[in-house]
Amino acid sequence: VSWLGLLLMTVAGAGVLRLGLGGARCGARWLELGGGFVLGFVLLGAMLGMLEDVPLAALRWPGLLGLVGVALASGTLLAWRTRSTERAPRPLPFQREGLWPLLLLALMLLLFAALLLLQVWSLPTLAWDGWNAWLAKLRAWVEARHLLPAVVFGEWLAAPAGSTLAVAGAAYPEALPRALAWLLAWHGGWNERLAHLPWAVLWPALGALCYGGLRGESVPRLAAGLTCLLLLSLPLVTAHVVLSGYADLWLASLILLALLVLLRFGRTPGWGPPALFLVCLILLPQIKLEGAIYALLLAAAALLWRLPAALRWALIGLVALLPLALWLGWTVAVPAPGLGWVMLRSGAVELPIIGVLELHWRPVAGAVAHALFVLPSFSLLWYLVPAVVVLRWRRALGSQLAPGLAFLAGAGLFHFLLFFFTEASAWAENLTSLNRLLLHVVPSWTVMLCLLLAEDEISGTQRYGRFAKSPRPPASA
Amino acid sequence: VIGWRLRVAVLVWSIAALVALLWAAGWKPGLAWSTEAEPLDAALWNSPTSELQPAGRGRRLNGQAADGMQLVWLDRDGLEAGGRRFLWLCIDELGPEQRVAVAVGADGRLHWLPLHDTWANWRSVDLERLPSWRGEVQALAVAVLRVDYLPAQAAPARQPVLCGAELRGDEFASRLRSRWTQWFGGRGWSGRSINSAGLQLGESRAPDVLPVWAALSALALVLAVWVGGRRWLMPALAAVLLLPTAVELGQQTRRALAAQASAAAVDAAGSVLSAAPALVSEFDAMRPALRAAAVKRLLVLSSNSFLREYPVWLLREFNVAGAEPDWVADFSALQAEEAVLLVPRAEGWAWDATSGMLQREGLRLPARELASGPGWLALRLGAAGRSP
């Protein structure tokens, strides 16, 4: 039943993706397979968020009907929709890219998959610190056999016994624990291996999403496969799979999906990509609160690059003047999707749910540099990022990759402000939150690096090349 | 042209790699490759946990302590640390779920240094990583431990062989071997891992291998373009990126073997893996009493975040919450509700059976003992003096 449940989520998510992006591009099946699982899982959790204070068993049929409904609706709309005018570039035959390197890559991926699955299946849940937030809520619901409201300790103490559940991360979004609760509702009780299973599936799903996304941008198989292997073998990625229970890899995967959709703007015709992009933005804060910030940054990147160049740079200049406005004592309100209004004022930022963060410089550069460039968590990624950006930024700004890079620059700025100006600096020093937040953009950066490096090879041939407001037909089709 | 350029490039890169390796491994002018080893005589080893049986030139460790540890004193007569920087250890027939640590006795207690996992039998340990390795140390010991998420009672009975131990001075061969293990050795999961940096193995003063590899990679890319033009850039980039991937594959292999061996052991013993097996067995023993008491509200009080959060995970079938003692401003409502407190003895909690009072740092609460274990007390509030 669990595997069927995971399959159904994938089918529903893949249907939504096919509807949004069309299925004509290279690698579309991979993208639908990987992205479909991620999207379907989070979508199910978000849908089940409408059910409050219900018995665990009551999740079963609404969840099932929801997934079947999404799958059927997508299928129906696909059948009715006008056929896409986009045609896929013809992929090169396997032999032209070298069959043996591809087989070697596949073998390494299979080896990694086997080793990780063995650990996910064997290791116990690590239920403390940041790892406590998501599975702890799930287990509380499953043991109580009821989705009681999760509250902080003080509220739990004040409430009548048995009416609430005390959870360390009570205010955290519930899409993941609810989707997991749906799986466990069919099982009937707590099962640690079953609770870990979606993380084991997330690993290949992220790989398929990465591979499919790159193939969709006409990156050759070998380069796409190698990028996929490098991403999936990053020590922090494997750690988040093996020590199942944390939400960051889910958030990172959905951010990657949103980024890939963003890159299709202006090339895949119709309302599909914008609608799918909007779905991703709505779902991001359902995984983690930080998702609201990323959604805001993605939305800003998408909007900015639809504007005429003069207006775009004027707006960027206006944002650059923000520190001056704050210094003059103004309060600036910025909407964060799913979170509410973020109030910026001189020396402080006020976030809904999280509270007021005092802003001043914290000397954590050494700890951050150690995490990025010395410890093995990210391998050589953060060495490669500045090198490739410096070499390619001029070309990239004039290409379809520009909004993606703008988003990643915005995310970098967000991390910089968070760790160098707020109390989160303490988490930079103990390497906990720092690594987890950087992980959010790791898949996106990995894919972006591959696209930047492959730009010469693919621009003007199979991809559409430089950014244009109105789509041009593919040159090679 | 490519032929001679390739030969020059390989030569340049090899020299650079050698220099980088020498620097990273701590070579300095005048440092000897090898110094005279000072073997620690196996006949003088003794163990409080295991029977030491002759096995070649070493000893087989037969038996283990109740917590699964196999400890061997290598020298207890007092050692002068000066001039002895490295301990070379040969350990054979270790199980995949076993770990090795070195202990130094100083200031009346043992100071532990967990070691990275390695496929090799011999390993070099830089004792200067332990601040207590100075002056005269009281003892030097080596311990074989199980991974900490495996319950001691489920740990398979293994008989590793300690096949040699010797002390060496500051020499390049030892530095190189010690740092090689730190760079490429296994960093197994601990039950309390909250990041992947392997910090549970202690801070290392050795330069890490990643910046060195980054510099060598950059050089390799420049040389590749010089030899074959831009078409060589991507294959070279793929090659330099794949090396850390291969290292990670080895890392995952060790972790998977440890996890699989541990899972097989608990399956055979009818037990479970957990982040803190001692807590699991203690709470398992308390559970019948807690169930019989029909607990309406259970509070785990601890100042330690792990001991506050993990017991809540283990006792989730109850209406349970974890809190620091200071978070409860007023216990009167809890007393009226006859809530149950679960408190760690190590944090100063004590229950006086005569007065029926739970006490800690000026706090006195009427309570009745429901269950007690070696580390924890479970008490029902507001029912002083009543018999169970």
JSON list of N, CA, C and O in Angstrom, two decimals, chain B residues 142-182:
[
{"chain": "B", "resi": 142, "resn": "VAL", "atom": "N", "xyz": [43.67, 1.65, 24.84]},
{"chain": "B", "resi": 142, "resn": "VAL", "atom": "CA", "xyz": [42.93, 1.59, 23.58]},
{"chain": "B", "resi": 142, "resn": "VAL", "atom": "C", "xyz": [41.62, 0.87, 23.85]},
{"chain": "B", "resi": 142, "resn": "VAL", "atom": "O", "xyz": [41.56, -0.09, 24.63]},
{"chain": "B", "resi": 143, "resn": "ALA", "atom": "N", "xyz": [40.54, 1.39, 23.25]},
{"chain": "B", "resi": 143, "resn": "ALA", "atom": "CA", "xyz": [39.23, 0.78, 23.48]},
{"chain": "B", "resi": 143, "resn": "ALA", "atom": "C", "xyz": [38.56, 0.46, 22.15]},
{"chain": "B", "resi": 143, "resn": "ALA", "atom": "O", "xyz": [38.65, 1.24, 21.20]},
{"chain": "B", "resi": 144, "resn": "VAL", "atom": "N", "xyz": [37.94, -0.71, 22.10]},
{"chain": "B", "resi": 144, "resn": "VAL", "atom": "CA", "xyz": [37.10, -1.07, 20.95]},
{"chain": "B", "resi": 144, "resn": "VAL", "atom": "C", "xyz": [35.66, -0.92, 21.43]},
{"chain": "B", "resi": 144, "resn": "VAL", "atom": "O", "xyz": [35.27, -1.51, 22.43]},
{"chain": "B", "resi": 145, "resn": "LEU", "atom": "N", "xyz": [34.90, -0.08, 20.72]},
{"chain": "B", "resi": 145, "resn": "LEU", "atom": "CA", "xyz": [33.52, 0.22, 21.11]},
{"chain": "B", "resi": 145, "resn": "LEU", "atom": "C", "xyz": [32.58, -0.18, 20.00]},
{"chain": "B", "resi": 145, "resn": "LEU", "atom": "O", "xyz": [32.99, -0.30, 18.84]},
{"chain": "B", "resi": 146, "resn": "ARG", "atom": "N", "xyz": [31.31, -0.32, 20.33]},
{"chain": "B", "resi": 146, "resn": "ARG", "atom": "CA", "xyz": [30.30, -0.52, 19.27]},
{"chain": "B", "resi": 146, "resn": "ARG", "atom": "C", "xyz": [29.80, 0.86, 18.84]},
{"chain": "B", "resi": 146, "resn": "ARG", "atom": "O", "xyz": [30.01, 1.83, 19.57]},
{"chain": "B", "resi": 147, "resn": "VAL", "atom": "N", "xyz": [29.17, 0.96, 17.67]},
{"chain": "B", "resi": 147, "resn": "VAL", "atom": "CA", "xyz": [28.54, 2.23, 17.30]},
{"chain": "B", "resi": 147, "resn": "VAL", "atom": "C", "xyz": [27.50, 2.56, 18.35]},
{"chain": "B", "resi": 147, "resn": "VAL", "atom": "O", "xyz": [26.85, 1.65, 18.89]},
{"chain": "B", "resi": 148, "resn": "ASP", "atom": "N", "xyz": [27.33, 3.83, 18.67]},
{"chain": "B", "resi": 148, "resn": "ASP", "atom": "CA", "xyz": [26.53, 4.14, 19.86]},
{"chain": "B", "resi": 148, "resn": "ASP", "atom": "C", "xyz": [25.03, 4.01, 19.65]},
{"chain": "B", "resi": 148, "resn": "ASP", "atom": "O", "xyz": [24.27, 4.18, 20.59]},
{"chain": "B", "resi": 149, "resn": "TYR", "atom": "N", "xyz": [24.57, 3.71, 18.43]},
{"chain": "B", "resi": 149, "resn": "TYR", "atom": "CA", "xyz": [23.13, 3.47, 18.26]},
{"chain": "B", "resi": 149, "resn": "TYR", "atom": "C", "xyz": [22.77, 1.99, 18.38]},
{"chain": "B", "resi": 149, "resn": "TYR", "atom": "O", "xyz": [21.62, 1.61, 18.24]},
{"chain": "B", "resi": 150, "resn": "LEU", "atom": "N", "xyz": [23.78, 1.17, 18.66]},
{"chain": "B", "resi": 150, "resn": "LEU", "atom": "CA", "xyz": [23.55, -0.28, 18.83]},
{"chain": "B", "resi": 150, "resn": "LEU", "atom": "C", "xyz": [23.52, -0.62, 20.32]},
{"chain": "B", "resi": 150, "resn": "LEU", "atom": "O", "xyz": [24.48, -0.32, 21.03]},
{"chain": "B", "resi": 151, "resn": "PRO", "atom": "N", "xyz": [22.43, -1.22, 20.84]},
{"chain": "B", "resi": 151, "resn": "PRO", "atom": "CA", "xyz": [22.40, -1.56, 22.26]},
{"chain": "B", "resi": 151, "resn": "PRO", "atom": "C", "xyz": [23.51, -2.54, 22.62]},
{"chain": "B", "resi": 151, "resn": "PRO", "atom": "O", "xyz": [23.81, -3.46, 21.85]},
{"chain": "B", "resi": 152, "resn": "ALA", "atom": "N", "xyz": [24.08, -2.36, 23.80]},
{"chain": "B", "resi": 152, "resn": "ALA", "atom": "CA", "xyz": [25.21, -3.20, 24.21]},
{"chain": "B", "resi": 152, "resn": "ALA", "atom": "C", "xyz": [24.83, -4.67, 24.25]},
{"chain": "B", "resi": 152, "resn": "ALA", "atom": "O", "xyz": [25.59, -5.53, 23.81]},
{"chain": "B", "resi": 153, "resn": "GLN", "atom": "N", "xyz": [23.62, -4.95, 24.74]},
{"chain": "B", "resi": 153, "resn": "GLN", "atom": "CA", "xyz": [23.23, -6.36, 24.88]},
{"chain": "B", "resi": 153, "resn": "GLN", "atom": "C", "xyz": [23.02, -7.04, 23.54]},
{"chain": "B", "resi": 153, "resn": "GLN", "atom": "O", "xyz": [23.03, -8.28, 23.46]},
{"chain": "B", "resi": 154, "resn": "ALA", "atom": "N", "xyz": [22.83, -6.24, 22.48]},
{"chain": "B", "resi": 154, "resn": "ALA", "atom": "CA", "xyz": [22.62, -6.83, 21.16]},
{"chain": "B", "resi": 154, "resn": "ALA", "atom": "C", "xyz": [23.92, -6.90, 20.36]},
{"chain": "B", "resi": 154, "resn": "ALA", "atom": "O", "xyz": [23.96, -7.52, 19.30]},
{"chain": "B", "resi": 155, "resn": "ALA", "atom": "N", "xyz": [24.96, -6.25, 20.85]},
{"chain": "B", "resi": 155, "resn": "ALA", "atom": "CA", "xyz": [26.21, -6.20, 20.08]},
{"chain": "B", "resi": 155, "resn": "ALA", "atom": "C", "xyz": [26.78, -7.61, 19.90]},
{"chain": "B", "resi": 155, "resn": "ALA", "atom": "O", "xyz": [26.85, -8.38, 20.86]},
{"chain": "B", "resi": 156, "resn": "PRO", "atom": "N", "xyz": [27.15, -7.97, 18.68]},
{"chain": "B", "resi": 156, "resn": "PRO", "atom": "CA", "xyz": [27.70, -9.31, 18.46]},
{"chain": "B", "resi": 156, "resn": "PRO", "atom": "C", "xyz": [29.01, -9.50, 19.24]},
{"chain": "B", "resi": 156, "resn": "PRO", "atom": "O", "xyz": [29.77, -8.55, 19.40]},
{"chain": "B", "resi": 157, "resn": "ALA", "atom": "N", "xyz": [29.21, -10.72, 19.73]},
{"chain": "B", "resi": 157, "resn": "ALA", "atom": "CA", "xyz": [30.45, -10.99, 20.48]},
{"chain": "B", "resi": 157, "resn": "ALA", "atom": "C", "xyz": [31.60, -11.11, 19.49]},
{"chain": "B", "resi": 157, "resn": "ALA", "atom": "O", "xyz": [31.68, -12.08, 18.73]},
{"chain": "B", "resi": 158, "resn": "ARG", "atom": "N", "xyz": [32.43, -10.12, 19.43]},
{"chain": "B", "resi": 158, "resn": "ARG", "atom": "CA", "xyz": [33.57, -10.14, 18.50]},
{"chain": "B", "resi": 158, "resn": "ARG", "atom": "C", "xyz": [34.85, -10.28, 19.29]},
{"chain": "B", "resi": 158, "resn": "ARG", "atom": "O", "xyz": [34.93, -9.88, 20.45]},
{"chain": "B", "resi": 159, "resn": "GLN", "atom": "N", "xyz": [35.84, -10.80, 18.65]},
{"chain": "B", "resi": 159, "resn": "GLN", "atom": "CA", "xyz": [37.15, -10.97, 19.30]},
{"chain": "B", "resi": 159, "resn": "GLN", "atom": "C", "xyz": [38.23, -10.31, 18.45]},
{"chain": "B", "resi": 159, "resn": "GLN", "atom": "O", "xyz": [39.00, -11.00, 17.76]},
{"chain": "B", "resi": 160, "resn": "PRO", "atom": "N", "xyz": [38.28, -8.98, 18.47]},
{"chain": "B", "resi": 160, "resn": "PRO", "atom": "CA", "xyz": [39.32, -8.31, 17.68]},
{"chain": "B", "resi": 160, "resn": "PRO", "atom": "C", "xyz": [40.71, -8.64, 18.23]},
{"chain": "B", "resi": 160, "resn": "PRO", "atom": "O", "xyz": [40.84, -9.02, 19.40]},
{"chain": "B", "resi": 161, "resn": "VAL", "atom": "N", "xyz": [41.67, -8.49, 17.36]},
{"chain": "B", "resi": 161, "resn": "VAL", "atom": "CA", "xyz": [43.06, -8.79, 17.77]},
{"chain": "B", "resi": 161, "resn": "VAL", "atom": "C", "xyz": [43.85, -7.49, 17.79]},
{"chain": "B", "resi": 161, "resn": "VAL", "atom": "O", "xyz": [43.90, -6.76, 16.78]},
{"chain": "B", "resi": 162, "resn": "LEU", "atom": "N", "xyz": [44.44, -7.20, 18.94]},
{"chain": "B", "resi": 162, "resn": "LEU", "atom": "CA", "xyz": [45.34, -6.05, 19.05]},
{"chain": "B", "resi": 162, "resn": "LEU", "atom": "C", "xyz": [46.72, -6.58, 18.70]},
{"chain": "B", "resi": 162, "resn": "LEU", "atom": "O", "xyz": [47.37, -7.27, 19.50]},
{"chain": "B", "resi": 163, "resn": "CYS", "atom": "N", "xyz": [47.16, -6.34, 17.47]},
{"chain": "B", "resi": 163, "resn": "CYS", "atom": "CA", "xyz": [48.34, -7.04, 16.98]},
{"chain": "B", "resi": 163, "resn": "CYS", "atom": "C", "xyz": [49.63, -6.24, 17.15]},
{"chain": "B", "resi": 163, "resn": "CYS", "atom": "O", "xyz": [50.70, -6.71, 16.77]},
{"chain": "B", "resi": 164, "resn": "GLY", "atom": "N", "xyz": [49.56, -5.07, 17.70]},
{"chain": "B", "resi": 164, "resn": "GLY", "atom": "CA", "xyz": [50.79, -4.33, 17.95]},
{"chain": "B", "resi": 164, "resn": "GLY", "atom": "C", "xyz": [50.50, -2.92, 18.39]},
{"chain": "B", "resi": 164, "resn": "GLY", "atom": "O", "xyz": [49.45, -2.36, 18.08]},
{"chain": "B", "resi": 165, "resn": "ALA", "atom": "N", "xyz": [51.42, -2.36, 19.16]},
{"chain": "B", "resi": 165, "resn": "ALA", "atom": "CA", "xyz": [51.30, -0.96, 19.57]},
{"chain": "B", "resi": 165, "resn": "ALA", "atom": "C", "xyz": [52.71, -0.43, 19.81]},
{"chain": "B", "resi": 165, "resn": "ALA", "atom": "O", "xyz": [53.53, -1.10, 20.43]},
{"chain": "B", "resi": 166, "resn": "GLU", "atom": "N", "xyz": [52.98, 0.74, 19.29]},
{"chain": "B", "resi": 166, "resn": "GLU", "atom": "CA", "xyz": [54.30, 1.33, 19.53]},
{"chain": "B", "resi": 166, "resn": "GLU", "atom": "C", "xyz": [54.20, 2.85, 19.53]},
{"chain": "B", "resi": 166, "resn": "GLU", "atom": "O", "xyz": [53.33, 3.43, 18.87]},
{"chain": "B", "resi": 167, "resn": "LEU", "atom": "N", "xyz": [55.08, 3.46, 20.29]},
{"chain": "B", "resi": 167, "resn": "LEU", "atom": "CA", "xyz": [55.12, 4.91, 20.35]},
{"chain": "B", "resi": 167, "resn": "LEU", "atom": "C", "xyz": [56.26, 5.40, 19.47]},
{"chain": "B", "resi": 167, "resn": "LEU", "atom": "O", "xyz": [57.30, 4.75, 19.37]},
{"chain": "B", "resi": 168, "resn": "ARG", "atom": "N", "xyz": [56.03, 6.54, 18.84]},
{"chain": "B", "resi": 168, "resn": "ARG", "atom": "CA", "xyz": [57.07, 7.10, 17.98]},
{"chain": "B", "resi": 168, "resn": "ARG", "atom": "C", "xyz": [57.17, 8.60, 18.21]},
{"chain": "B", "resi": 168, "resn": "ARG", "atom": "O", "xyz": [56.21, 9.24, 18.65]},
{"chain": "B", "resi": 169, "resn": "GLY", "atom": "N", "xyz": [58.31, 9.12, 17.88]},
{"chain": "B", "resi": 169, "resn": "GLY", "atom": "CA", "xyz": [58.52, 10.55, 18.01]},
{"chain": "B", "resi": 169, "resn": "GLY", "atom": "C", "xyz": [57.91, 11.29, 16.83]},
{"chain": "B", "resi": 169, "resn": "GLY", "atom": "O", "xyz": [57.20, 10.71, 16.00]},
{"chain": "B", "resi": 170, "resn": "ASP", "atom": "N", "xyz": [58.20, 12.59, 16.75]},
{"chain": "B", "resi": 170, "resn": "ASP", "atom": "CA", "xyz": [57.66, 13.39, 15.65]},
{"chain": "B", "resi": 170, "resn": "ASP", "atom": "C", "xyz": [58.43, 13.05, 14.38]},
{"chain": "B", "resi": 170, "resn": "ASP", "atom": "O", "xyz": [59.61, 13.33, 14.25]},
{"chain": "B", "resi": 171, "resn": "GLU", "atom": "N", "xyz": [57.76, 12.43, 13.43]},
{"chain": "B", "resi": 171, "resn": "GLU", "atom": "CA", "xyz": [58.40, 11.98, 12.18]},
{"chain": "B", "resi": 171, "resn": "GLU", "atom": "C", "xyz": [57.40, 12.12, 11.05]},
{"chain": "B", "resi": 171, "resn": "GLU", "atom": "O", "xyz": [56.17, 12.13, 11.28]},
{"chain": "B", "resi": 172, "resn": "PHE", "atom": "N", "xyz": [57.91, 12.24, 9.83]},
{"chain": "B", "resi": 172, "resn": "PHE", "atom": "CA", "xyz": [57.02, 12.52, 8.71]},
{"chain": "B", "resi": 172, "resn": "PHE", "atom": "C", "xyz": [56.13, 11.33, 8.36]},
{"chain": "B", "resi": 172, "resn": "PHE", "atom": "O", "xyz": [54.95, 11.51, 8.02]},
{"chain": "B", "resi": 173, "resn": "ALA", "atom": "N", "xyz": [56.65, 10.12, 8.46]},
{"chain": "B", "resi": 173, "resn": "ALA", "atom": "CA", "xyz": [55.85, 8.93, 8.11]},
{"chain": "B", "resi": 173, "resn": "ALA", "atom": "C", "xyz": [54.59, 8.87, 8.98]},
{"chain": "B", "resi": 173, "resn": "ALA", "atom": "O", "xyz": [53.49, 8.57, 8.49]},
{"chain": "B", "resi": 174, "resn": "SER", "atom": "N", "xyz": [54.74, 9.18, 10.26]},
{"chain": "B", "resi": 174, "resn": "SER", "atom": "CA", "xyz": [53.59, 9.12, 11.16]},
{"chain": "B", "resi": 174, "resn": "SER", "atom": "C", "xyz": [52.62, 10.26, 10.88]},
{"chain": "B", "resi": 174, "resn": "SER", "atom": "O", "xyz": [51.41, 10.08, 10.90]},
{"chain": "B", "resi": 175, "resn": "ARG", "atom": "N", "xyz": [53.17, 11.45, 10.63]},
{"chain": "B", "resi": 175, "resn": "ARG", "atom": "CA", "xyz": [52.30, 12.59, 10.31]},
{"chain": "B", "resi": 175, "resn": "ARG", "atom": "C", "xyz": [51.46, 12.29, 9.08]},
{"chain": "B", "resi": 175, "resn": "ARG", "atom": "O", "xyz": [50.26, 12.52, 9.06]},
{"chain": "B", "resi": 176, "resn": "LEU", "atom": "N", "xyz": [52.13, 11.77, 8.06]},
{"chain": "B", "resi": 176, "resn": "LEU", "atom": "CA", "xyz": [51.45, 11.50, 6.79]},
{"chain": "B", "resi": 176, "resn": "LEU", "atom": "C", "xyz": [50.33, 10.47, 6.99]},
{"chain": "B", "resi": 176, "resn": "LEU", "atom": "O", "xyz": [49.20, 10.67, 6.55]},
{"chain": "B", "resi": 177, "resn": "ARG", "atom": "N", "xyz": [50.65, 9.40, 7.69]},
{"chain": "B", "resi": 177, "resn": "ARG", "atom": "CA", "xyz": [49.66, 8.34, 7.87]},
{"chain": "B", "resi": 177, "resn": "ARG", "atom": "C", "xyz": [48.48, 8.82, 8.72]},
{"chain": "B", "resi": 177, "resn": "ARG", "atom": "O", "xyz": [47.32, 8.51, 8.43]},
{"chain": "B", "resi": 178, "resn": "SER", "atom": "N", "xyz": [48.80, 9.57, 9.77]},
{"chain": "B", "resi": 178, "resn": "SER", "atom": "CA", "xyz": [47.76, 10.07, 10.65]},
{"chain": "B", "resi": 178, "resn": "SER", "atom": "C", "xyz": [46.81, 11.00, 9.89]},
{"chain": "B", "resi": 178, "resn": "SER", "atom": "O", "xyz": [45.58, 10.91, 10.00]},
{"chain": "B", "resi": 179, "resn": "ARG", "atom": "N", "xyz": [47.39, 11.91, 9.11]},
{"chain": "B", "resi": 179, "resn": "ARG", "atom": "CA", "xyz": [46.54, 12.87, 8.40]},
{"chain": "B", "resi": 179, "resn": "ARG", "atom": "C", "xyz": [45.80, 12.21, 7.24]},
{"chain": "B", "resi": 179, "resn": "ARG", "atom": "O", "xyz": [44.68, 12.59, 6.93]},
{"chain": "B", "resi": 180, "resn": "TRP", "atom": "N", "xyz": [46.41, 11.24, 6.63]},
{"chain": "B", "resi": 180, "resn": "TRP", "atom": "CA", "xyz": [45.74, 10.51, 5.55]},
{"chain": "B", "resi": 180, "resn": "TRP", "atom": "C", "xyz": [44.44, 9.88, 6.08]},
{"chain": "B", "resi": 180, "resn": "TRP", "atom": "O", "xyz": [43.40, 9.93, 5.43]},
{"chain": "B", "resi": 181, "resn": "THR", "atom": "N", "xyz": [44.53, 9.29, 7.28]},
{"chain": "B", "resi": 181, "resn": "THR", "atom": "CA", "xyz": [43.34, 8.67, 7.87]},
{"chain": "B", "resi": 181, "resn": "THR", "atom": "C", "xyz": [42.29, 9.74, 8.21]},
{"chain": "B", "resi": 181, "resn": "THR", "atom": "O", "xyz": [41.10, 9.52, 8.05]},
{"chain": "B", "resi": 182, "resn": "GLN", "atom": "N", "xyz": [42.77, 10.90, 8.69]},
{"chain": "B", "resi": 182, "resn": "GLN", "atom": "CA", "xyz": [41.81, 11.96, 8.99]},
{"chain": "B", "resi": 182, "resn": "GLN", "atom": "C", "xyz": [41.12, 12.47, 7.72]},
{"chain": "B", "resi": 182, "resn": "GLN", "atom": "O", "xyz": [39.96, 12.83, 7.73]}
]
